[in-house]
mmCIF file of C-alpha atoms in Angstrom:
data_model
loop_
_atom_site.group_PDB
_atom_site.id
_atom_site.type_symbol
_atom_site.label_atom_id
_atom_site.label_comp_id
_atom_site.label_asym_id
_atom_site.label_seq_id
_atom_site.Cartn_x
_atom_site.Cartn_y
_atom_site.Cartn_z
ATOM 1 C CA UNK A 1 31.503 127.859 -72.589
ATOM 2 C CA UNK A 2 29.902 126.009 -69.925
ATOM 3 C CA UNK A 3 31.002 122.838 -67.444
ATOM 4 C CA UNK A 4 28.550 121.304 -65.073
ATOM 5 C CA UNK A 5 30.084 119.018 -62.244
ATOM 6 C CA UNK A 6 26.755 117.584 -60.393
ATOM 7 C CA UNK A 7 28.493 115.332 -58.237
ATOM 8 C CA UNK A 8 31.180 117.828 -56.719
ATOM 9 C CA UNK A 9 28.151 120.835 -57.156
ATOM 10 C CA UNK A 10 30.454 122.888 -59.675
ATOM 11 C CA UNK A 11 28.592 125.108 -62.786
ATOM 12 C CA UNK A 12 29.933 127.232 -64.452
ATOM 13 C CA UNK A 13 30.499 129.114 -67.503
ATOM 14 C CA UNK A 14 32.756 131.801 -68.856
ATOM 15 C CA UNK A 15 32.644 134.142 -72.065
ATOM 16 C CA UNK A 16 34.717 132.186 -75.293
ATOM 17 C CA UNK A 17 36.118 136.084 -75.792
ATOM 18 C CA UNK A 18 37.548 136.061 -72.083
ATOM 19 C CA UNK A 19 38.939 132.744 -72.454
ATOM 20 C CA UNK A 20 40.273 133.739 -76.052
ATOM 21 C CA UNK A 21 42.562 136.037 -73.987
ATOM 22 C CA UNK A 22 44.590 133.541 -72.504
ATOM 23 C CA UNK A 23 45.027 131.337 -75.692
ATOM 24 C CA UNK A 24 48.647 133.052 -76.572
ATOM 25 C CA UNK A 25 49.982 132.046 -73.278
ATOM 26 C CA UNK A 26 49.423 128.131 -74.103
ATOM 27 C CA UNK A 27 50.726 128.473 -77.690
ATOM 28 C CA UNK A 28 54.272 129.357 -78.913
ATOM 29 C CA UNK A 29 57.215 128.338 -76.443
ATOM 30 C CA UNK A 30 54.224 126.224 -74.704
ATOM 31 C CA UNK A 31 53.112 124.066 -77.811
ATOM 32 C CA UNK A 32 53.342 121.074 -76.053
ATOM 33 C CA UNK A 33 51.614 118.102 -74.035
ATOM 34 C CA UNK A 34 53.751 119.369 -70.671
ATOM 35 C CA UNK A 35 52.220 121.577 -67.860
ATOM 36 C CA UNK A 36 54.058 125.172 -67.068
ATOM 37 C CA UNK A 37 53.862 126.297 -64.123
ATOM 38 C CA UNK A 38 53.150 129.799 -65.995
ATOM 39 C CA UNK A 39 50.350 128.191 -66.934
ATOM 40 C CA UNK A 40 48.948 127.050 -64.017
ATOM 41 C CA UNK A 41 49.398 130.541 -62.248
ATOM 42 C CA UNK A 42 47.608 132.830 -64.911
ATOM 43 C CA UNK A 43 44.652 130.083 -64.445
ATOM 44 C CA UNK A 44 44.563 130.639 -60.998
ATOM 45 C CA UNK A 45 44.002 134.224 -61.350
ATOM 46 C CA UNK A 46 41.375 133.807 -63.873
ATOM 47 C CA UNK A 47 39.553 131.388 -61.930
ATOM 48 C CA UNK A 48 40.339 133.315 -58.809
ATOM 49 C CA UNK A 49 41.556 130.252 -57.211
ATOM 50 C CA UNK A 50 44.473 130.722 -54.352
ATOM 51 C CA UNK A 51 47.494 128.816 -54.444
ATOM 52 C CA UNK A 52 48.036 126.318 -52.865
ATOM 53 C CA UNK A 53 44.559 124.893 -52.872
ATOM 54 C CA UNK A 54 43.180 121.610 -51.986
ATOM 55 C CA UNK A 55 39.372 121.910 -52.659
ATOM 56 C CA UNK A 56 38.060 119.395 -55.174
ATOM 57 C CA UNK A 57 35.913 121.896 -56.967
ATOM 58 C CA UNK A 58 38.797 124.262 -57.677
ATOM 59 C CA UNK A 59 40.922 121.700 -59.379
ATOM 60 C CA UNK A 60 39.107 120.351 -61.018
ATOM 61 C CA UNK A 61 38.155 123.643 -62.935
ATOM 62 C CA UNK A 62 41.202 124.285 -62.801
ATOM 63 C CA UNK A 63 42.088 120.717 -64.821
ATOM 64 C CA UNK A 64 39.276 121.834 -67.223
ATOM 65 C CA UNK A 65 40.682 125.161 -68.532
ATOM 66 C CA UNK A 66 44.291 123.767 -68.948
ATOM 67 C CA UNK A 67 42.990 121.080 -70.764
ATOM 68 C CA UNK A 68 40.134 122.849 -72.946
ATOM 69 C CA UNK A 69 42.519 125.559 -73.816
ATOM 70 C CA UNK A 70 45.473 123.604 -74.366
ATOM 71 C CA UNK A 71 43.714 121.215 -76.809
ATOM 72 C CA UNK A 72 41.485 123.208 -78.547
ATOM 73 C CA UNK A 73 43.842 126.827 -78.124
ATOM 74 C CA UNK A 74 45.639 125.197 -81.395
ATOM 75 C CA UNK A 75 41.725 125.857 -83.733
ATOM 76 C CA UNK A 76 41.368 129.017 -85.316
ATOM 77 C CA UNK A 77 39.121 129.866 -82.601
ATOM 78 C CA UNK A 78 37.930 128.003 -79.416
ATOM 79 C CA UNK A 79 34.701 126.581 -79.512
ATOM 80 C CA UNK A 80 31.992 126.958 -77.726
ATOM 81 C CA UNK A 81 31.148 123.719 -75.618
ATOM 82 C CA UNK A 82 28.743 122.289 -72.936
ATOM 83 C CA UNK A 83 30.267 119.869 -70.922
ATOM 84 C CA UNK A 84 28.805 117.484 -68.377
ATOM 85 C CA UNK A 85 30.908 115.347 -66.027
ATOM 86 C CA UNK A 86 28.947 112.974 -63.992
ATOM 87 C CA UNK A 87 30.828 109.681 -62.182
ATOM 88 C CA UNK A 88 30.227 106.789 -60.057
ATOM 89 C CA UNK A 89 33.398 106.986 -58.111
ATOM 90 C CA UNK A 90 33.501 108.828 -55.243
ATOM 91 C CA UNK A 91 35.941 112.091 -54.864
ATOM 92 C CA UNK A 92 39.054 111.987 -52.514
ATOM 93 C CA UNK A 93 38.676 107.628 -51.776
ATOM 94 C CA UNK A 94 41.792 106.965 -53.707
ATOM 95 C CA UNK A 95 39.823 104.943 -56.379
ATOM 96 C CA UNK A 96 41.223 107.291 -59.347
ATOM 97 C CA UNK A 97 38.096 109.650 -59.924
ATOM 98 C CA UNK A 98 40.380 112.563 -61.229
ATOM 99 C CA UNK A 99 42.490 110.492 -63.357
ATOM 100 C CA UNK A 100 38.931 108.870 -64.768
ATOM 101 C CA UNK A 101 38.045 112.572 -64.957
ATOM 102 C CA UNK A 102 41.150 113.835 -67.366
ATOM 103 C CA UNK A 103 41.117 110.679 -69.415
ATOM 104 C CA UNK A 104 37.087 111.658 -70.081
ATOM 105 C CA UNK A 105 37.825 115.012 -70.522
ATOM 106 C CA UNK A 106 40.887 114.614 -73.073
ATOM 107 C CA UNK A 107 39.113 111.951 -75.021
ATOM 108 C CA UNK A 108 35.607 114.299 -75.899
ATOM 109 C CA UNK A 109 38.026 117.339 -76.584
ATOM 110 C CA UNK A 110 40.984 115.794 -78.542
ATOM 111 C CA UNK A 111 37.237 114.060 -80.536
ATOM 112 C CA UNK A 112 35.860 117.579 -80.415
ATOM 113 C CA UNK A 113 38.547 119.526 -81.901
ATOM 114 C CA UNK A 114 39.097 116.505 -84.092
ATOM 115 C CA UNK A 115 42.586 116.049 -83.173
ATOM 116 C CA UNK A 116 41.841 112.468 -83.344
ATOM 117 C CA UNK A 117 38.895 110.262 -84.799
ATOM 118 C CA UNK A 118 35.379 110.216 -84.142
ATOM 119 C CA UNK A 119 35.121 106.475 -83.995
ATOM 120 C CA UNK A 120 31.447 105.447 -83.416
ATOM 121 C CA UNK A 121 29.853 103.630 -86.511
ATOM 122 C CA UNK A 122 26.056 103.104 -86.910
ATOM 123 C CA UNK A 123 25.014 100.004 -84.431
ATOM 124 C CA UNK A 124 27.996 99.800 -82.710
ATOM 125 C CA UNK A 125 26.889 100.866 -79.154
ATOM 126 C CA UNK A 126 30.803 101.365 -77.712
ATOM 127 C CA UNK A 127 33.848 102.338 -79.631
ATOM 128 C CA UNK A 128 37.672 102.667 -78.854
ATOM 129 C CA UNK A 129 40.502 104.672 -80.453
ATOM 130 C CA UNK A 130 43.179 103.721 -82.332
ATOM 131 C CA UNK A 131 45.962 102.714 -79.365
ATOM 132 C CA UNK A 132 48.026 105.691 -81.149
ATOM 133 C CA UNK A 133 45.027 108.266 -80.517
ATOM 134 C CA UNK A 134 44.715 106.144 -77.109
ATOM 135 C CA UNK A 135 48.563 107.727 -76.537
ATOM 136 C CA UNK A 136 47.610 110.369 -76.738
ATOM 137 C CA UNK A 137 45.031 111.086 -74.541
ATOM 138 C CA UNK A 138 47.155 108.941 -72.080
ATOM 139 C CA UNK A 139 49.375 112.205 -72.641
ATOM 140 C CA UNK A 140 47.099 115.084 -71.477
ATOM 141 C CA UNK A 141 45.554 112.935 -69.529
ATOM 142 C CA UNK A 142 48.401 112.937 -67.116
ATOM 143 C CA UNK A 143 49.010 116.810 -67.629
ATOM 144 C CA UNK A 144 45.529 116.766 -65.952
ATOM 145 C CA UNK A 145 46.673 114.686 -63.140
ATOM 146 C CA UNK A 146 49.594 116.884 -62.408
ATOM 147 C CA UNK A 147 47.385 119.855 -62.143
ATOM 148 C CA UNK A 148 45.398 117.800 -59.673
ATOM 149 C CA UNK A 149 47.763 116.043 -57.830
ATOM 150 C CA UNK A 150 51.116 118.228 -58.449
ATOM 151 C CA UNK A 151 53.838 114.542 -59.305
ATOM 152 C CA UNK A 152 51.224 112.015 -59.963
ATOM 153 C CA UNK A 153 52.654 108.374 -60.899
ATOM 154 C CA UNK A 154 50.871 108.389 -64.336
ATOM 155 C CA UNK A 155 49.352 104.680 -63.358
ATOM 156 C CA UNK A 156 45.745 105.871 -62.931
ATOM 157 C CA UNK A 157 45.536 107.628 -66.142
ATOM 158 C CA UNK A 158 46.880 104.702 -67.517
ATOM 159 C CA UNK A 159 44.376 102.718 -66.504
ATOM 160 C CA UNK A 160 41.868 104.899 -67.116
ATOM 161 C CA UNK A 161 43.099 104.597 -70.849
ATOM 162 C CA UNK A 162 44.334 101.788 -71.322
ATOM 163 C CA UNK A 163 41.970 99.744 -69.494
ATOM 164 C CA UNK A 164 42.966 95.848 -68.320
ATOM 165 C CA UNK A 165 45.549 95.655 -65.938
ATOM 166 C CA UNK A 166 48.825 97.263 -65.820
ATOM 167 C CA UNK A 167 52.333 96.718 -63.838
ATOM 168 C CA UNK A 168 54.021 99.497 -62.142
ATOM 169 C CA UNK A 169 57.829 98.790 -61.167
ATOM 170 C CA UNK A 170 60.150 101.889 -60.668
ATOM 171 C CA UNK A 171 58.692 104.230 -62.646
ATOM 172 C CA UNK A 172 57.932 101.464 -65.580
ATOM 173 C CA UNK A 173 54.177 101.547 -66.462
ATOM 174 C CA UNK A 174 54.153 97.844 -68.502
ATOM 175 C CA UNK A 175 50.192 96.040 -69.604
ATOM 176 C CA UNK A 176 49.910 93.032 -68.571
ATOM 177 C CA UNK A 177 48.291 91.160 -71.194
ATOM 178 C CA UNK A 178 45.262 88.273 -71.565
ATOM 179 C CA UNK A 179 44.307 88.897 -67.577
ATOM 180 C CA UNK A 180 40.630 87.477 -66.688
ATOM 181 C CA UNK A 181 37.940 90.122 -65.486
ATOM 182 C CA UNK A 182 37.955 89.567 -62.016
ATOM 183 C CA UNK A 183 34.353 90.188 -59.828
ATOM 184 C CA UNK A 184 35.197 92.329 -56.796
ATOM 185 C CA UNK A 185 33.241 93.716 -53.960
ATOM 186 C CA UNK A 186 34.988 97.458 -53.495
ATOM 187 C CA UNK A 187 34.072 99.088 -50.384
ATOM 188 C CA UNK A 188 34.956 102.478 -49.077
ATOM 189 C CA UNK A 189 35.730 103.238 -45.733
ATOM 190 C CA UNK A 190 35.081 106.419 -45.697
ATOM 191 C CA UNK A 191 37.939 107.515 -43.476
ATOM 192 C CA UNK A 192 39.487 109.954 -44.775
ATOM 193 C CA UNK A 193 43.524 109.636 -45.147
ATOM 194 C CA UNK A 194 46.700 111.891 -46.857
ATOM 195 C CA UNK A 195 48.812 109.717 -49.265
ATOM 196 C CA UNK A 196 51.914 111.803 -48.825
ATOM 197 C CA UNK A 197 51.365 111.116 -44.634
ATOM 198 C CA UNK A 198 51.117 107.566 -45.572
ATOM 199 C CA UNK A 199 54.170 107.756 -47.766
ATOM 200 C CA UNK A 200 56.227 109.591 -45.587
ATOM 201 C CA UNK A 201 55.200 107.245 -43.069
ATOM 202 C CA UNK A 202 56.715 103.785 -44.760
ATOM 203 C CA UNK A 203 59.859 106.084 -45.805
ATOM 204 C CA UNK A 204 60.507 106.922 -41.954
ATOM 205 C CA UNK A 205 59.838 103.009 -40.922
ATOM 206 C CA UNK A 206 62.476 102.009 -43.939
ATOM 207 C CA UNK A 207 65.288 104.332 -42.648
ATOM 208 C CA UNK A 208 64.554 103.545 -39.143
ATOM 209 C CA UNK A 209 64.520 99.958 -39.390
ATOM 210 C CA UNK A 210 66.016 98.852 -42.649
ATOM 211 C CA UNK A 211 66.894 94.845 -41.997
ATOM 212 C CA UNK A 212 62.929 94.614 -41.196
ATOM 213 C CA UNK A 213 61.097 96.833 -43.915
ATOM 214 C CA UNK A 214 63.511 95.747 -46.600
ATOM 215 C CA UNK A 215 62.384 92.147 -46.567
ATOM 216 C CA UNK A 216 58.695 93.075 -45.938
ATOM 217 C CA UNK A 217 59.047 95.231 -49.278
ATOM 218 C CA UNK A 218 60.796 92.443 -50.973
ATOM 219 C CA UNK A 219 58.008 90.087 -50.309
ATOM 220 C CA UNK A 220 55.130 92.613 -51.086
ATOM 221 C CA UNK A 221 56.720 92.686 -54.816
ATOM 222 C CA UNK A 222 56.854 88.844 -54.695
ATOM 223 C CA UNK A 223 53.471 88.844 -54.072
ATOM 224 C CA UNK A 224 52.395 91.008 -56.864
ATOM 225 C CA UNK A 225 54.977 88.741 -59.582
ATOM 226 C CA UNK A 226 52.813 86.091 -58.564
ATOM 227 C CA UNK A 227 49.713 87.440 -58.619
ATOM 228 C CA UNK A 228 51.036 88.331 -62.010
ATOM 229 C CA UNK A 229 52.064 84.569 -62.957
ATOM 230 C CA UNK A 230 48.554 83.026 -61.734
ATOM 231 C CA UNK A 231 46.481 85.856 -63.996
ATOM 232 C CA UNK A 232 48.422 85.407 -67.111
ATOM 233 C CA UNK A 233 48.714 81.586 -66.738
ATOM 234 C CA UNK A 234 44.653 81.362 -66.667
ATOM 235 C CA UNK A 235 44.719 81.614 -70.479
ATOM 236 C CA UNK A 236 40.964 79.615 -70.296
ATOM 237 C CA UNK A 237 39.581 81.238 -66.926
ATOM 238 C CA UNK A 238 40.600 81.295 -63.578
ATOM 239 C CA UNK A 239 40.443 77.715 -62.200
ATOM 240 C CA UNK A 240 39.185 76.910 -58.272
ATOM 241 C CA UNK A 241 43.053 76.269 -57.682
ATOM 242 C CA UNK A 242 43.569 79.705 -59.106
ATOM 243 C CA UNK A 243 41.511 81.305 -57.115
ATOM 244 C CA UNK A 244 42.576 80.048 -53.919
ATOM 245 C CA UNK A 245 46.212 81.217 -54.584
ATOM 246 C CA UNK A 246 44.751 84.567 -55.055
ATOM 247 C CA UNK A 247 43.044 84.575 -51.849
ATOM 248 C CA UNK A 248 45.932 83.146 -50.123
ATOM 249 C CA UNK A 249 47.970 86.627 -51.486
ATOM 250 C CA UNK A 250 45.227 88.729 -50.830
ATOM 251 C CA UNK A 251 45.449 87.630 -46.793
ATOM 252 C CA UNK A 252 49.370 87.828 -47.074
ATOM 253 C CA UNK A 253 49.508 91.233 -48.592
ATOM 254 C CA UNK A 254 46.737 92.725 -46.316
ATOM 255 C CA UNK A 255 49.191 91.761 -42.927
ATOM 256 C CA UNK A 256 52.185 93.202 -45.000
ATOM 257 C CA UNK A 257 50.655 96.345 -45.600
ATOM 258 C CA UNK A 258 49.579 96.383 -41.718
ATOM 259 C CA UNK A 259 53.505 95.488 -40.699
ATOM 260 C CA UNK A 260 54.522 99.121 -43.138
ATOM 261 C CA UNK A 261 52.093 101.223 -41.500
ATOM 262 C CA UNK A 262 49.274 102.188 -43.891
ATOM 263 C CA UNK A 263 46.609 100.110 -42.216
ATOM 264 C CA UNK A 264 43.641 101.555 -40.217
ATOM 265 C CA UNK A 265 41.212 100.037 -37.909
ATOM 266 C CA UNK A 266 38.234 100.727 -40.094
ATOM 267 C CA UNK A 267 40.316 98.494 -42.857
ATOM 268 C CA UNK A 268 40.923 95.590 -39.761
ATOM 269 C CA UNK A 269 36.991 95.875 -38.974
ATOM 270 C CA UNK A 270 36.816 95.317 -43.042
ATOM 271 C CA UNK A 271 38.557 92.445 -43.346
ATOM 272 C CA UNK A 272 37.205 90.891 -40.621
ATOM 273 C CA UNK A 273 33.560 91.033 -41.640
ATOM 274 C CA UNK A 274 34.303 89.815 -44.867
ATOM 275 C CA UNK A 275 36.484 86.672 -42.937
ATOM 276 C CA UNK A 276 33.364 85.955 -41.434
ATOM 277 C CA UNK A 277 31.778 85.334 -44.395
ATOM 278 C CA UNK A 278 34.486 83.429 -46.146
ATOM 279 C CA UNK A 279 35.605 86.409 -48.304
ATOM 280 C CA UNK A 280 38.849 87.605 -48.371
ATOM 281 C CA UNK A 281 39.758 91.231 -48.382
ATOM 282 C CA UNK A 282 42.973 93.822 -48.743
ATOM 283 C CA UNK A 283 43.132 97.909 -48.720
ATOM 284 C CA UNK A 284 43.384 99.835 -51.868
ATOM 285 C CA UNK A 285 45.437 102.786 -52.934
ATOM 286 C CA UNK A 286 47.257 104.489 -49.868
ATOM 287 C CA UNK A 287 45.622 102.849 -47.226
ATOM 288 C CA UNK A 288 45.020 104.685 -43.919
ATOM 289 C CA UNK A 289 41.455 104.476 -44.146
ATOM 290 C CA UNK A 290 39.770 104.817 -48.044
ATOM 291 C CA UNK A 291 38.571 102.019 -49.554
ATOM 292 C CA UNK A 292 39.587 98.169 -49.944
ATOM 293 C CA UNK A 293 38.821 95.313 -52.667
ATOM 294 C CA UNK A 294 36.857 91.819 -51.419
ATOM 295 C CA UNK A 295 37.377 88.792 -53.991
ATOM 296 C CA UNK A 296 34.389 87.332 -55.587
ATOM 297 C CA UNK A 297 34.618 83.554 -57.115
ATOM 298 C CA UNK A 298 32.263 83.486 -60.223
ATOM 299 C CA UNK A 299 30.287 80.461 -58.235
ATOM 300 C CA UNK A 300 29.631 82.213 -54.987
ATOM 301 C CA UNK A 301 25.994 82.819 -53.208
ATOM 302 C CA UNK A 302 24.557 85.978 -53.833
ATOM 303 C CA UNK A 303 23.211 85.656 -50.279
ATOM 304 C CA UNK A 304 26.846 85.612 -48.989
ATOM 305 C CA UNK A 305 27.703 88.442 -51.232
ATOM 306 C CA UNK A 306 24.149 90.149 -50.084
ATOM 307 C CA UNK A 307 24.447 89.458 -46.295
ATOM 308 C CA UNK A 308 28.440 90.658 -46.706
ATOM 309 C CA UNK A 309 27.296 94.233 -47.937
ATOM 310 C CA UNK A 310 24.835 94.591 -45.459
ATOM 311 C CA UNK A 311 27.009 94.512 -42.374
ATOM 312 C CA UNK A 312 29.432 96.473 -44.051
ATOM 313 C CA UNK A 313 26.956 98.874 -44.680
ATOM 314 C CA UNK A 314 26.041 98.674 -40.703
ATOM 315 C CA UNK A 315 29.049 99.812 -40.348
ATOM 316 C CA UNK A 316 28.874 103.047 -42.194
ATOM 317 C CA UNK A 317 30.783 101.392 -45.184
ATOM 318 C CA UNK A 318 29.423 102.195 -48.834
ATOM 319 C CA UNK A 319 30.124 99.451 -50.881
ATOM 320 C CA UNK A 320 29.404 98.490 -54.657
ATOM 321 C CA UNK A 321 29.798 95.310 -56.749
ATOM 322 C CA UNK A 322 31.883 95.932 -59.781
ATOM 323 C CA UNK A 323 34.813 94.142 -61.454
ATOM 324 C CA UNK A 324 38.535 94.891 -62.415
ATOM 325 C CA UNK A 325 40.394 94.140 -65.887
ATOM 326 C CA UNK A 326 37.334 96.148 -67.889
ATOM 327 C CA UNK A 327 38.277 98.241 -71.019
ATOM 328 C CA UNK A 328 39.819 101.528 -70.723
ATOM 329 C CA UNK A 329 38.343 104.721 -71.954
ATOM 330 C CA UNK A 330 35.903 104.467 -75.034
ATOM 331 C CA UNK A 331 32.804 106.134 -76.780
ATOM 332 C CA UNK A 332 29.251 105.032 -75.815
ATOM 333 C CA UNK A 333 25.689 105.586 -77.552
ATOM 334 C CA UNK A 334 23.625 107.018 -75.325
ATOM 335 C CA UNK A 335 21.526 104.073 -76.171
ATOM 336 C CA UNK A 336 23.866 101.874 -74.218
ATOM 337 C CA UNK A 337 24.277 104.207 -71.301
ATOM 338 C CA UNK A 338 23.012 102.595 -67.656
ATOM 339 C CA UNK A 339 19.733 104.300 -67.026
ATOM 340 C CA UNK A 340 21.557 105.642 -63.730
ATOM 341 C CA UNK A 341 23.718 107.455 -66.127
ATOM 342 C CA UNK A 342 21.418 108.813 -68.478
ATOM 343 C CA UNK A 343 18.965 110.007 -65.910
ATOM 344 C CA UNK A 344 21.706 112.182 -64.362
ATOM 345 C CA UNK A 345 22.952 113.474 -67.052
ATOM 346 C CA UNK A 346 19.393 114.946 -68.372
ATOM 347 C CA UNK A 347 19.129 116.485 -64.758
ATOM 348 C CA UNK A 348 22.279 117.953 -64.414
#
């Protein structure tokens, strides 16, 4: 059994009879799609990986066993695999590379073990699951997360399945249908930040000054029911109108998010460059550094866009073009895979 990681610099491999050993102790009372903290320790101590652990390699191996021998633990005996996980998005930027990572992982095991479909047919170059099988590995998927991330929200997974866009409210993960693809310029910071710092952060601002973060939290909600309202009203495309709104939220949100505390002078710097070129920009994910989205209208300059990347770049920024509202998890011919892709994988 082997598992190459090229971006994080993880290979490895293990025996399928050592690995058979620790089938029992995912079967039985453990039948389920729900991590066990049992579990989690007797992989530890196969892997030799401490507790407590933070390093990217070691969870994600770590993801990779509970998954490969949870799913395929229920065959007569485990096969023997070769697995290759190479990605585009960077590790530890808050951009949801380990939830992209389980919902990958899930899908080509669930497939391999043929707990659900193979669905590729001849000259079809990408193919989806049924949105039952597509429950599924939303399922494991977020078992992965937890053994990433410990209480994960289950909205990255989600994405990662699902695809489009999705609203999160309380606990409530809800699609939000018929929303436009939307061209973005993502950048990434990176500054490196802790999302539980971040949290804790906002939590101690809200109990120490509850009459001011209240209302700044009520309007940050506002903002996203009508960013809501504006994407599913543009049925035929996002009009000019439309997209001024959204920029006008975008600016709003961005000042918000500075008032709660999870802003960061590398984001201000951000924003600012993009302002001068009449682009308008707010953080992603935790904030506190990472990475941040820029708002591309279908008619702009690629000069703007062009000149926009290269003084964010001057500024030790990595940035990418890329859009948001794409499809969720599906299976691609290798004949349709970027060139990018395919040349990594054959070298990994």
């Amino acid at each position: 059994m082997k598992i190459n990681l090229p971006n994080i610099g993880a290979k490895l491999s293990w025996n399928i009879s050592d690995l058979q050993t620790l089938v029992p102790s995912f079967q039985g009372e453990f039948k389920s799609i729900t991590l066990h903290v049992k579990q989690l320790d007797i992989l530890k101590t196969f892997a030799g990986v401490s507790s407590g652990t933070k390093d990217t390699e070691s969870l994600a191996i770590l993801a990779f066993l509970y998954l490969y021998l949870s799913i395929c633990g229920q065959l007569r005996r485990l096969p023997s695999l070769e697995i290759v996980v190479w990605s585009q998005l960077p590790t530890g930027a808050g951009l949801g590379s380990s939830a992209a990572y389980s919902v990958s992982l899930v899908a080509a095991l669930l497939t391999a073990s043929e707990k659900i479909s193979y669905p590729a047919q001849d000259n079809i170059e990408t193919a989806r699951w049924t949105q039952n099988e597509l429950t599924l590995v939303n399922g494991w998927a977020f078992q992965g997360e937890k053994v990433i991330h410990g209480n994960p929200s289950g909205v990255d997974n989600a994405v990662g399945t699902w695809g489009g866009a999705l609203r999160y409210q309380a606990g409530q993960i809800t699609p939000i249908e018929r929303v436009p693809m939307l061209q973005i310029l993502l950048t990434n910071t990176r500054v490196p930040r802790s999302t539980k710092t971040l949290v804790a952060g906002v939590k101690d601002k809200l109990l120490k000054y509850p009459n001011i973060m209240e209302p700044v939290l009520s309007s940050i909600n506002a903002i996203s029911e009508e960013c809501q309202r504006v994407l599913q009203a543009a049925v035929d495309g996002l009009s000019k109108e439309h997209y001024s709104v959204l920029e006008e939220l975008i600016d709003i949100n961005q000042h918000h998010l500075n008032v709660i505390g999870v802003g960061h002078p590398s984001l201000d710097r951000l924003c600012q460059v993009t302002a001068s070129h009449g682009l308008h920009s707010k953080l992603t994910g935790a904030g506190g550094g990472g990475c941040a989205i820029t708002l591309l209208q279908p008619d702009i300059q690629p000069t703007v866009v062009d000149a926009a990347k290269q003084q964010l770049s001057d500024c030790g920024y990595q940035c990418w073009e890329t859009s948001i509202g794409a499809p969720g998890v599906s299976l691609q011919s290798s004949s349709s895979l970027p060139e990018e892709v395919t040349r990594s994988l054959n070298t990994a």
